[in-house]
CSV table of C-alpha atoms in Angstrom, one decimal:
chain,number,residue,atom,x,y,z
O,51,MET,CA,118.1,215.9,22.0
O,52,LYS,CA,118.0,218.9,24.3
O,53,THR,CA,115.6,221.6,23.1
O,54,THR,CA,115.5,224.9,25.0
O,55,PHE,CA,112.3,227.0,25.4
O,56,LEU,CA,113.5,229.3,28.2
O,57,ILE,CA,114.6,232.9,27.8
O,58,ALA,CA,118.2,231.6,27.3
O,59,SER,CA,119.7,228.1,27.2
O,60,LEU,CA,120.4,227.4,30.9
O,61,TYR,CA,122.6,224.9,32.6
O,62,LEU,CA,122.5,223.8,36.2
O,63,LEU,CA,126.1,224.2,37.6
O,64,ALA,CA,126.9,224.1,41.3
O,65,GLY,CA,123.3,225.1,42.1
O,66,ALA,CA,123.4,228.2,39.9
O,67,LEU,CA,122.0,229.0,36.5
O,68,VAL,CA,124.8,229.9,34.1
O,69,VAL,CA,124.4,231.3,30.6
O,70,ARG,CA,127.2,230.9,28.1
O,71,ALA,CA,128.1,233.2,25.2
O,72,GLY,CA,126.7,232.0,21.8
O,73,GLU,CA,123.3,230.9,23.1
O,74,PHE,CA,119.9,232.0,21.8
O,75,GLN,CA,116.4,233.1,22.9
O,76,PRO,CA,113.2,231.2,21.9
O,77,PRO,CA,112.1,232.0,18.4
O,78,LEU,CA,110.0,235.0,17.3
O,79,GLN,CA,107.9,234.1,14.3
O,80,TYR,CA,107.1,236.5,11.4
O,81,PRO,CA,104.6,235.6,8.6
O,82,THR,CA,105.8,235.4,5.0
O,83,GLY,CA,103.9,235.2,1.8
O,84,GLY,CA,103.9,231.5,1.4
O,85,ILE,CA,105.6,228.2,2.4
O,86,ALA,CA,109.1,229.4,3.2
O,87,TYR,CA,111.9,227.2,1.8
O,88,SER,CA,114.9,229.5,1.9
O,89,VAL,CA,116.1,232.7,3.7
O,90,ALA,CA,118.9,235.2,3.0
O,91,VAL,CA,120.0,238.3,4.8
O,92,GLY,CA,121.0,241.7,3.3
O,93,ASP,CA,120.5,245.5,3.8
O,94,PHE,CA,118.0,246.2,1.0
O,95,ASN,CA,117.2,249.8,1.8
O,96,GLY,CA,120.7,251.0,2.9
O,97,ASP,CA,119.8,252.0,6.4
O,98,GLY,CA,122.4,249.8,8.1
O,99,LYS,CA,119.7,247.4,9.5
O,100,PRO,CA,119.7,243.8,8.2
O,101,ASP,CA,116.6,242.7,6.2
O,102,LEU,CA,115.3,239.3,5.2
O,103,ALA,CA,114.4,237.8,1.8
O,104,VAL,CA,112.4,234.5,1.8
O,105,ALA,CA,111.7,232.2,-1.1
O,106,ASN,CA,108.1,231.0,-1.0
O,107,PHE,CA,108.1,227.8,-2.9
O,108,ARG,CA,104.4,227.2,-3.7
O,109,ALA,CA,103.4,230.9,-3.9
O,110,ASP,CA,105.9,231.8,-6.7
O,111,THR,CA,107.1,234.8,-4.7
O,112,VAL,CA,109.9,236.1,-2.6
O,113,SER,CA,109.0,237.9,0.6
O,114,VAL,CA,111.0,240.9,1.8
O,115,LEU,CA,110.9,241.8,5.5
O,116,LEU,CA,112.7,245.0,6.3
O,117,GLY,CA,114.4,245.1,9.7
O,118,ASN,CA,113.7,247.7,12.3
O,119,GLY,CA,117.2,247.3,13.8
O,120,ASP,CA,116.0,246.1,17.1
O,121,GLY,CA,115.6,242.4,16.2
O,122,THR,CA,112.1,242.9,14.9
O,123,PHE,CA,110.8,243.1,11.3
O,124,GLN,CA,108.2,244.9,9.4
O,125,ALA,CA,105.3,243.1,7.6
O,126,HIS,CA,106.4,241.2,4.5
O,127,VAL,CA,106.1,242.6,1.0
O,128,ASP,CA,105.9,240.0,-1.7
O,129,TYR,CA,107.4,240.0,-5.2
O,130,LYS,CA,106.7,237.6,-8.0
O,131,THR,CA,109.3,235.2,-9.2
O,132,GLY,CA,109.5,232.2,-11.5
O,133,HIS,CA,107.7,229.0,-10.6
O,134,GLY,CA,108.7,227.2,-7.5
O,135,PRO,CA,111.4,229.3,-5.9
O,136,TYR,CA,113.4,226.9,-3.8
O,137,SER,CA,116.5,229.0,-2.9
O,138,VAL,CA,117.3,232.7,-2.6
O,139,ALA,CA,120.6,234.6,-2.5
O,140,VAL,CA,121.7,238.3,-2.6
O,141,GLY,CA,124.2,240.3,-4.6
O,142,ASP,CA,124.7,243.5,-6.5
O,143,PHE,CA,124.2,242.2,-10.1
O,144,ASN,CA,124.0,245.5,-11.9
O,145,ARG,CA,126.8,247.2,-9.9
O,146,ASP,CA,124.6,250.2,-8.8
O,147,GLY,CA,125.3,249.8,-5.1
O,148,ASN,CA,121.9,248.4,-4.3
O,149,ILE,CA,121.4,244.8,-3.2
O,150,ASP,CA,119.5,242.6,-5.7
O,151,LEU,CA,117.9,239.1,-5.3
O,152,VAL,CA,118.1,235.9,-7.2
O,153,THR,CA,115.9,232.8,-6.7
O,154,ALA,CA,116.5,229.3,-8.0
O,155,ASN,CA,113.2,228.1,-9.4
O,156,TYR,CA,112.4,224.4,-9.3
O,157,ALA,CA,109.3,224.2,-11.3
O,158,ASP,CA,110.4,226.0,-14.5
O,159,SER,CA,114.2,225.5,-14.5
O,160,THR,CA,115.0,229.1,-14.2
O,161,VAL,CA,116.6,231.7,-12.0
O,162,SER,CA,114.7,235.0,-11.3
O,163,ILE,CA,116.6,238.2,-10.9
O,164,LEU,CA,114.9,241.0,-8.9
O,165,LEU,CA,116.9,244.3,-9.1
O,166,GLY,CA,116.8,246.4,-6.0
O,167,LYS,CA,115.7,250.1,-5.9
O,168,ALA,CA,117.6,251.2,-2.8
O,169,ASP,CA,114.4,251.8,-0.8
O,170,GLY,CA,113.9,248.2,0.0
O,171,SER,CA,111.6,247.5,-3.0
O,172,PHE,CA,112.5,245.5,-6.1
O,173,GLN,CA,111.8,245.6,-9.8
O,174,ALA,CA,109.8,243.0,-11.6
O,175,HIS,CA,111.7,239.7,-12.0
O,176,ALA,CA,113.6,238.7,-15.1
O,177,ASP,CA,114.2,235.0,-15.7
O,178,TYR,CA,117.1,233.1,-17.1
O,179,GLY,CA,117.1,229.4,-18.0
O,180,THR,CA,119.1,226.7,-16.2
O,181,ALA,CA,119.8,223.1,-17.2
O,182,GLY,CA,117.2,221.6,-14.9
O,183,THR,CA,115.1,221.8,-11.7
O,184,SER,CA,117.1,224.4,-9.7
O,185,ILE,CA,117.0,224.0,-6.0
O,186,SER,CA,120.1,225.9,-4.8
O,187,VAL,CA,121.8,229.1,-6.0
O,188,ALA,CA,125.1,230.7,-5.0
O,189,VAL,CA,126.8,233.9,-6.1
O,190,GLY,CA,130.4,234.6,-7.0
O,191,ASP,CA,132.7,236.2,-9.7
O,192,PHE,CA,133.8,233.0,-11.5
O,193,ASN,CA,135.6,234.7,-14.4
O,194,ARG,CA,137.1,237.5,-12.3
O,195,ASP,CA,135.7,240.3,-14.4
O,196,GLY,CA,134.2,242.2,-11.5
O,197,ASN,CA,130.6,241.1,-12.4
O,198,LEU,CA,128.8,238.7,-10.2
O,199,ASP,CA,127.9,235.3,-11.7
O,200,LEU,CA,125.5,232.5,-10.6
O,201,VAL,CA,125.7,228.8,-10.1
O,202,THR,CA,122.7,226.6,-9.5
O,203,ALA,CA,122.3,223.0,-8.3
O,204,GLU,CA,119.8,220.8,-10.1
O,205,TYR,CA,119.6,217.5,-8.2
O,206,TYR,CA,116.7,215.9,-10.0
O,207,THR,CA,118.2,216.5,-13.4
O,208,GLY,CA,121.8,215.8,-12.4
O,209,THR,CA,123.3,219.1,-13.4
O,210,VAL,CA,125.0,222.2,-12.1
O,211,SER,CA,124.5,225.4,-14.2
O,212,VAL,CA,126.8,228.4,-14.4
O,213,LEU,CA,125.5,231.7,-15.6
O,214,LEU,CA,128.1,234.5,-16.1
O,215,GLY,CA,126.9,238.0,-15.3
O,216,LYS,CA,127.2,240.9,-17.7
O,217,GLY,CA,127.4,243.5,-15.0
O,218,ASP,CA,124.1,245.2,-15.9
O,219,GLY,CA,121.8,242.7,-14.1
O,220,SER,CA,121.5,240.3,-17.0
O,221,PHE,CA,123.2,237.0,-17.6
O,222,GLN,CA,124.7,234.9,-20.4
O,223,GLU,CA,123.2,231.6,-21.4
O,224,HIS,CA,124.0,228.9,-18.8
O,225,VAL,CA,126.8,226.3,-19.2
O,226,TYR,CA,126.1,223.1,-17.3
O,227,TYR,CA,128.2,220.3,-15.7
O,228,ASN,CA,126.8,216.8,-15.2
O,229,VAL,CA,126.7,216.1,-11.5
O,230,SER,CA,123.7,215.5,-9.2
O,231,ALA,CA,123.7,218.3,-6.6
O,232,SER,CA,121.3,219.5,-3.9
O,233,SER,CA,123.4,222.4,-2.8
O,234,VAL,CA,126.3,224.4,-4.1
O,235,ALA,CA,128.7,226.9,-2.6
O,236,MET,CA,131.8,228.9,-3.7
O,237,GLY,CA,135.3,228.8,-2.3
O,238,ASN,CA,139.0,229.0,-3.2
O,239,PHE,CA,140.2,225.6,-2.2
O,240,ASN,CA,143.6,225.5,-3.9
O,241,ARG,CA,144.4,229.2,-3.1
O,242,ASP,CA,145.2,230.1,-6.7
O,243,GLY,CA,142.8,233.1,-6.6
O,244,ASN,CA,140.3,231.4,-8.9
O,245,PRO,CA,136.8,230.7,-7.5
O,246,ASP,CA,136.1,227.0,-7.0
O,247,LEU,CA,132.8,225.2,-6.4
O,248,VAL,CA,131.6,222.5,-4.1
O,249,ALA,CA,128.4,220.6,-4.6
O,250,THR,CA,126.6,218.1,-2.4
O,251,ASN,CA,125.6,214.8,-3.9
O,252,GLY,CA,122.9,212.5,-2.5
O,253,VAL,CA,125.2,209.5,-2.7
O,254,ASP,CA,127.2,210.6,0.3
O,255,ILE,CA,129.8,212.7,-1.5
O,256,VAL,CA,130.7,216.3,-2.2
O,257,SER,CA,132.0,217.2,-5.7
O,258,ILE,CA,134.9,219.7,-6.0
O,259,PHE,CA,135.1,221.8,-9.2
O,260,LEU,CA,138.4,223.7,-9.3
O,261,GLY,CA,138.0,227.0,-11.3
O,262,LYS,CA,140.1,228.0,-14.3
O,263,GLY,CA,139.5,231.7,-13.7
O,264,ASP,CA,137.6,232.2,-16.9
O,265,GLY,CA,134.2,231.0,-15.7
O,266,THR,CA,134.8,227.4,-16.5
O,267,PHE,CA,135.8,224.6,-14.2
O,268,GLN,CA,137.9,221.4,-14.3
O,269,ALA,CA,136.3,218.0,-14.0
O,270,TYR,CA,135.0,217.4,-10.5
O,271,VAL,CA,136.7,215.2,-7.9
O,272,ASN,CA,134.6,213.5,-5.2
O,273,TYR,CA,135.1,213.2,-1.5
O,274,GLY,CA,133.1,211.2,0.9
O,275,THR,CA,130.7,212.6,3.5
O,276,GLY,CA,128.2,211.3,6.0
O,277,ARG,CA,124.9,209.9,4.8
O,278,GLY,CA,122.6,212.1,2.8
O,279,PRO,CA,124.5,215.5,2.4
O,280,TYR,CA,121.9,218.1,1.6
O,281,SER,CA,123.5,221.5,2.2
O,282,VAL,CA,127.1,222.7,2.1
O,283,ALA,CA,129.0,225.7,3.4
O,284,VAL,CA,132.7,226.8,3.5
O,285,GLY,CA,134.9,228.2,6.2
O,286,ASP,CA,138.4,228.0,7.8
O,287,PHE,CA,137.7,225.9,10.8
O,288,ASN,CA,141.2,225.3,12.1
O,289,GLY,CA,142.8,228.7,11.3
O,290,ASP,CA,145.4,227.5,8.8
O,291,SER,CA,144.2,229.8,6.0
O,292,LYS,CA,143.0,226.8,4.0
O,293,GLN,CA,139.3,226.6,3.3
O,294,ASP,CA,137.3,223.7,4.8
O,295,ILE,CA,133.9,222.3,4.0
O,296,VAL,CA,130.9,221.3,6.1
O,297,THR,CA,127.7,219.5,5.0
O,298,ALA,CA,124.4,219.1,6.7
O,299,ASN,CA,123.3,215.5,6.3
O,300,TYR,CA,119.6,214.6,5.8
O,301,THR,CA,119.4,211.5,8.0
O,302,THR,CA,118.1,210.5,11.3
O,303,PRO,CA,119.8,211.0,13.6
O,304,GLY,CA,121.3,213.9,11.6
O,305,THR,CA,124.9,214.8,11.3
O,306,ALA,CA,127.3,217.5,10.0
O,307,SER,CA,130.4,216.3,8.1
O,308,VAL,CA,133.5,218.4,8.3
O,309,LEU,CA,136.2,218.0,5.6
O,310,LEU,CA,139.4,219.9,6.4
O,311,GLY,CA,141.2,221.4,3.3
O,312,ASN,CA,144.8,220.7,2.4
O,313,GLY,CA,145.1,224.0,0.6
O,314,ASP,CA,145.8,222.4,-2.8
O,315,GLY,CA,142.2,221.6,-3.7
O,316,THR,CA,142.1,218.3,-1.9
O,317,PHE,CA,140.5,217.4,1.4
O,318,GLN,CA,141.0,215.1,4.4
O,319,PRO,CA,138.5,212.4,5.3
O,320,HIS,CA,135.3,213.7,6.8
O,321,VAL,CA,134.6,213.8,10.5
O,322,ASP,CA,130.9,213.6,11.5
O,323,TYR,CA,129.2,215.5,14.4
O,324,ALA,CA,125.8,214.7,15.7
O,325,THR,CA,123.0,217.2,15.1
O,326,GLY,CA,119.2,217.1,15.3
O,327,SER,CA,117.1,214.9,12.9
O,328,TRP,CA,117.1,215.3,9.1
O,329,SER,CA,119.5,218.3,8.8
O,330,THR,CA,118.7,220.4,5.7
O,331,SER,CA,120.9,223.5,6.0
O,332,VAL,CA,124.1,224.7,7.5
O,333,VAL,CA,125.6,228.1,8.0
O,334,VAL,CA,129.0,229.2,9.3
O,335,GLY,CA,129.8,232.1,11.7
O,336,ASP,CA,131.3,233.1,15.0
O,337,VAL,CA,128.3,233.1,17.3
O,338,ASN,CA,130.1,233.5,20.6
O,339,GLY,CA,132.7,236.0,19.5
O,340,ASP,CA,135.8,233.9,20.4
O,341,GLY,CA,137.3,234.2,17.0
O,342,LYS,CA,136.6,230.6,16.1
O,343,LEU,CA,134.0,229.6,13.5
O,344,ASP,CA,130.9,227.8,14.7
O,345,LEU,CA,128.1,225.9,12.9
O,346,ALA,CA,124.3,226.3,12.9
O,347,VAL,CA,122.3,223.5,11.4
O,348,ALA,CA,118.6,223.5,10.6
O,349,ASN,CA,116.9,220.2,11.5
O,350,TYR,CA,113.8,219.5,9.5
O,351,THR,CA,111.9,216.8,11.4
O,352,SER,CA,113.0,217.8,14.9
O,353,GLY,CA,111.9,221.4,14.4
O,354,SER,CA,115.2,222.7,15.8
O,355,VAL,CA,118.5,224.4,15.1
O,356,SER,CA,121.7,222.8,16.3
O,357,VAL,CA,124.6,225.1,17.3
O,358,LEU,CA,128.1,223.5,17.4
O,359,LEU,CA,130.7,225.7,18.9
O,360,GLY,CA,134.1,225.5,17.2
O,361,ASN,CA,137.3,224.7,19.1
O,362,GLY,CA,139.5,226.5,16.5
O,363,ASP,CA,141.4,223.4,15.6
O,364,GLY,CA,138.9,222.0,13.1
O,365,THR,CA,136.9,220.1,15.7
O,366,PHE,CA,133.5,221.1,17.3
O,367,GLN,CA,131.8,220.7,20.6
O,368,GLY,CA,128.6,218.8,21.0
O,369,HIS,CA,125.5,220.3,19.6
O,370,VAL,CA,123.0,222.4,21.6
O,371,ASP,CA,119.6,222.5,20.1
O,372,TYR,CA,117.0,225.3,20.2
O,373,GLY,CA,113.4,225.1,19.1
O,374,SER,CA,113.0,226.9,15.8
O,375,GLY,CA,109.7,226.4,14.0
O,376,VAL,CA,107.8,223.9,12.0
O,377,PHE,CA,110.0,221.9,9.6
O,378,PRO,CA,112.8,224.4,9.2
O,379,GLN,CA,114.3,224.2,5.7
O,380,SER,CA,117.0,226.9,5.7
O,381,VAL,CA,119.1,228.8,8.2
O,382,ALA,CA,121.0,232.1,8.0
O,383,LEU,CA,122.9,234.5,10.3
O,384,GLY,CA,122.6,238.2,10.8
O,385,ASP,CA,123.0,240.8,13.7
O,386,PHE,CA,119.4,241.8,13.6
O,387,ASN,CA,119.4,244.0,16.7
O,388,ARG,CA,122.9,245.3,16.1
O,389,ASP,CA,124.3,244.3,19.5
O,390,GLY,CA,127.5,242.6,18.2
O,391,ALA,CA,126.2,239.0,18.5
O,392,PRO,CA,125.0,237.2,15.4
O,393,ASP,CA,121.4,236.0,15.5
O,394,LEU,CA,119.7,233.1,13.7
O,395,VAL,CA,116.8,233.1,11.2
O,396,LEU,CA,115.1,230.0,9.8
O,397,ALA,CA,112.6,229.5,7.0
O,398,ASN,CA,109.8,227.2,8.0
O,399,SER,CA,108.7,225.0,5.2
O,400,ASN,CA,105.5,223.7,6.8
O,401,ASN,CA,104.0,227.1,7.4
O,402,ALA,CA,104.4,230.6,5.9
O,403,SER,CA,106.8,232.0,8.4
O,404,VAL,CA,110.4,232.7,9.5
O,405,SER,CA,111.7,232.2,13.0
O,406,VAL,CA,114.2,234.7,14.5
O,407,LEU,CA,116.3,233.6,17.4
O,408,LEU,CA,118.2,236.4,19.1
O,409,ASN,CA,121.7,235.8,20.5
O,410,THR,CA,121.9,236.2,24.3
O,411,GLY,CA,125.5,237.4,24.1
O,412,GLY,CA,124.8,240.8,22.7
O,413,THR,CA,125.5,244.2,24.3
O,414,PHE,CA,124.9,247.9,23.7
O,415,LEU,CA,127.8,250.3,24.1
O,416,THR,CA,127.8,254.0,24.6
O,417,THR,CA,131.0,256.2,25.0
O,418,THR,CA,131.1,259.7,26.4
O,419,SER,CA,134.0,262.1,27.2
O,420,SER,CA,134.4,265.0,29.6
O,421,PRO,CA,135.3,267.7,28.9
O,422,ASN,CA,134.6,267.8,25.2
O,423,PRO,CA,136.0,270.0,23.7
O,424,SER,CA,139.2,270.1,25.6
O,425,TYR,CA,142.6,271.8,25.5
O,426,LEU,CA,146.0,270.4,24.8
O,427,GLY,CA,147.4,268.8,28.0
O,428,GLN,CA,144.0,268.9,29.7
O,429,THR,CA,142.8,265.8,31.5
O,430,VAL,CA,139.9,264.0,29.7
O,431,THR,CA,137.9,261.1,31.0
O,432,PHE,CA,136.3,258.6,28.6
O,433,THR,CA,133.5,256.5,29.9
O,434,THR,CA,132.0,253.5,28.1
O,435,THR,CA,128.8,251.9,29.4
O,436,VAL,CA,128.2,248.3,28.5
O,437,THR,CA,124.7,246.9,29.0
O,438,ALA,CA,123.1,243.6,28.0
O,439,SER,CA,120.9,244.0,24.9
O,440,LEU,CA,118.3,241.4,26.2
O,441,GLN,CA,116.6,241.5,29.5
O,442,ASP,CA,117.6,239.4,32.5
O,443,MET,CA,121.0,238.6,31.1
O,444,GLY,CA,123.0,240.2,34.0
O,445,THR,CA,125.7,242.9,34.0
O,446,PRO,CA,128.7,242.5,31.6
O,447,THR,CA,132.1,242.1,33.1
O,448,GLY,CA,135.6,242.3,31.4
O,449,THR,CA,137.6,245.2,30.1
O,450,VAL,CA,137.2,248.1,27.6
O,451,THR,CA,140.2,249.1,25.5
O,452,PHE,CA,140.3,252.8,24.3
O,453,LYS,CA,142.0,253.9,21.2
O,454,ASP,CA,142.9,257.3,19.6
O,455,GLY,CA,142.8,256.4,16.0
O,456,ALA,CA,145.2,253.4,15.7
O,457,ALA,CA,147.1,254.3,19.0
O,458,THR,CA,146.0,252.5,22.1
O,459,LEU,CA,145.3,254.9,25.0
O,460,GLY,CA,144.8,252.1,27.6
O,461,ALA,CA,142.3,249.6,29.0
O,462,ALA,CA,140.0,249.8,32.0
O,463,PRO,CA,137.9,247.2,33.8
O,464,LEU,CA,134.2,247.3,33.8
O,465,ILE,CA,132.8,248.2,37.2
O,466,SER,CA,129.0,247.9,37.4
O,467,GLY,CA,128.9,248.0,33.7
O,468,ARG,CA,131.1,251.1,33.2
O,469,ALA,CA,134.7,251.5,32.2
O,470,ARG,CA,136.6,254.8,32.7
O,471,LEU,CA,139.9,255.9,31.3
O,472,THR,CA,141.6,259.3,32.0
O,473,THR,CA,144.3,260.7,29.8
O,474,SER,CA,146.0,264.1,29.1
O,475,SER,CA,148.0,262.9,26.1
O,476,LEU,CA,145.6,263.8,23.3
O,477,SER,CA,146.9,265.7,20.3
O,478,VAL,CA,145.4,268.9,18.9
O,479,GLY,CA,142.6,268.4,16.4
O,480,LYS,CA,139.6,266.2,16.0
O,481,GLN,CA,140.5,262.8,17.5
O,482,LYS,CA,138.5,259.7,16.7
O,483,ILE,CA,138.1,257.8,20.0
O,484,SER,CA,137.0,254.1,19.8
O,485,ALA,CA,136.3,251.6,22.5
O,486,ARG,CA,136.2,247.8,22.3
O,487,TYR,CA,134.6,245.6,24.9
O,488,SER,CA,136.5,242.4,25.5
O,489,GLY,CA,133.5,240.2,26.2
O,490,ASP,CA,133.3,237.6,29.0
O,491,SER,CA,131.9,234.1,29.5
O,492,THR,CA,128.3,235.4,28.8
O,493,PHE,CA,128.7,238.3,26.4
O,494,ASN,CA,130.4,238.6,23.0
O,495,PRO,CA,133.2,241.2,22.3
O,496,HIS,CA,131.7,244.3,20.8
O,497,ASN,CA,132.9,247.7,19.4
O,498,ALA,CA,131.3,250.9,20.4
O,499,VAL,CA,130.4,253.6,17.9
O,500,PRO,CA,133.5,256.0,17.8
O,501,ILE,CA,133.2,259.5,19.1
O,502,THR,CA,135.0,262.7,18.2
O,503,GLN,CA,137.1,264.5,20.8
O,504,ARG,CA,137.9,268.1,19.9
O,505,VAL,CA,141.2,269.2,21.3
O,506,SER,CA,142.2,272.9,21.0
O,507,PRO,CA,145.8,274.3,21.3
């Protein structure tokens, strides 16, 4: 295993140190209110900055860490839950526009709902029973009524529970299905518009429940995986508009199993990819900005997170591992410093902390125009400056494409981190000018905040 502790993951190539897009800095740790088992990302106070929610298993709490928007987080504030919160997820359960929390509680077979107050704080929890010892929770609209519903996995009691939402933050009594599951996720595997479920099973299978569209599900069908599937996620890994599945497998050495979907609810045989040891969680996202989905896998015993870059055809490159924390149990993605490059966060189950690993491929973009305001037919110069968001990452190269609304004005190369475009073709009125950086081998593509150009007759 290759574990990186430098400012970025570095490779010796022809005597030079080269950094590739989609790599990560060493972890920054933030205390939580207890032994951290699960982490979720959401904007809880509506300020446009991603925040964290962490399920603290032994403390019977969920910690909320509000983001500062620069990759750092405020001190945690803790809220009581049911007993033994094992998993946390986010959603707007009462449809008031504020993000709410739900935890799956192992010790008392419940889910806890904490309704958000829009300022980043939460109301006291309300608990709803499940069929057994809940260790995973996912959110979706299973009966297509516009209200978010819940599904929980209860491995030790051999059940999956579905709780339909009423739209006011409360839930109907659970309906359960008999299958041993350690993790559950939602998808639309047969493309009929009805949400489906996939659940991991400790006997080296995943169980697929095709939805009927009314909140109930057909009998499950099993598909093989690698040894010990513990966590599951969904994505389109080969770009065919058919949803695929990936599991993180709790074995040593660890693996991730990829099952490509056929689009009719069935799946191809699994293909396994090496990860770190005892993989407990997997998340899907485009970490290097190439338009292809990648994987990040939390490795419990090796104290690392494995990143597997996608090739866009359903296959993945070899894993690159980064030190993450002590016994990471859960991993999630979010752009915590708002630089256009997704970052990683892991919940550490052997201490009360989360680890944040910032993506080295991020940039900050600023666009100016001169003159502004201008007159019809007058020459205007737009300048976009692109700088690395993290220190010592070099100067971005590539191009910047400028648009006036939906119309492309042109593209210009970056020279010493600046791209300039001159035009006299702007129409009269307030024109919304946007700029998109192309990215390069080190930095992710990124959009600048649009500016307004005022053009007078």
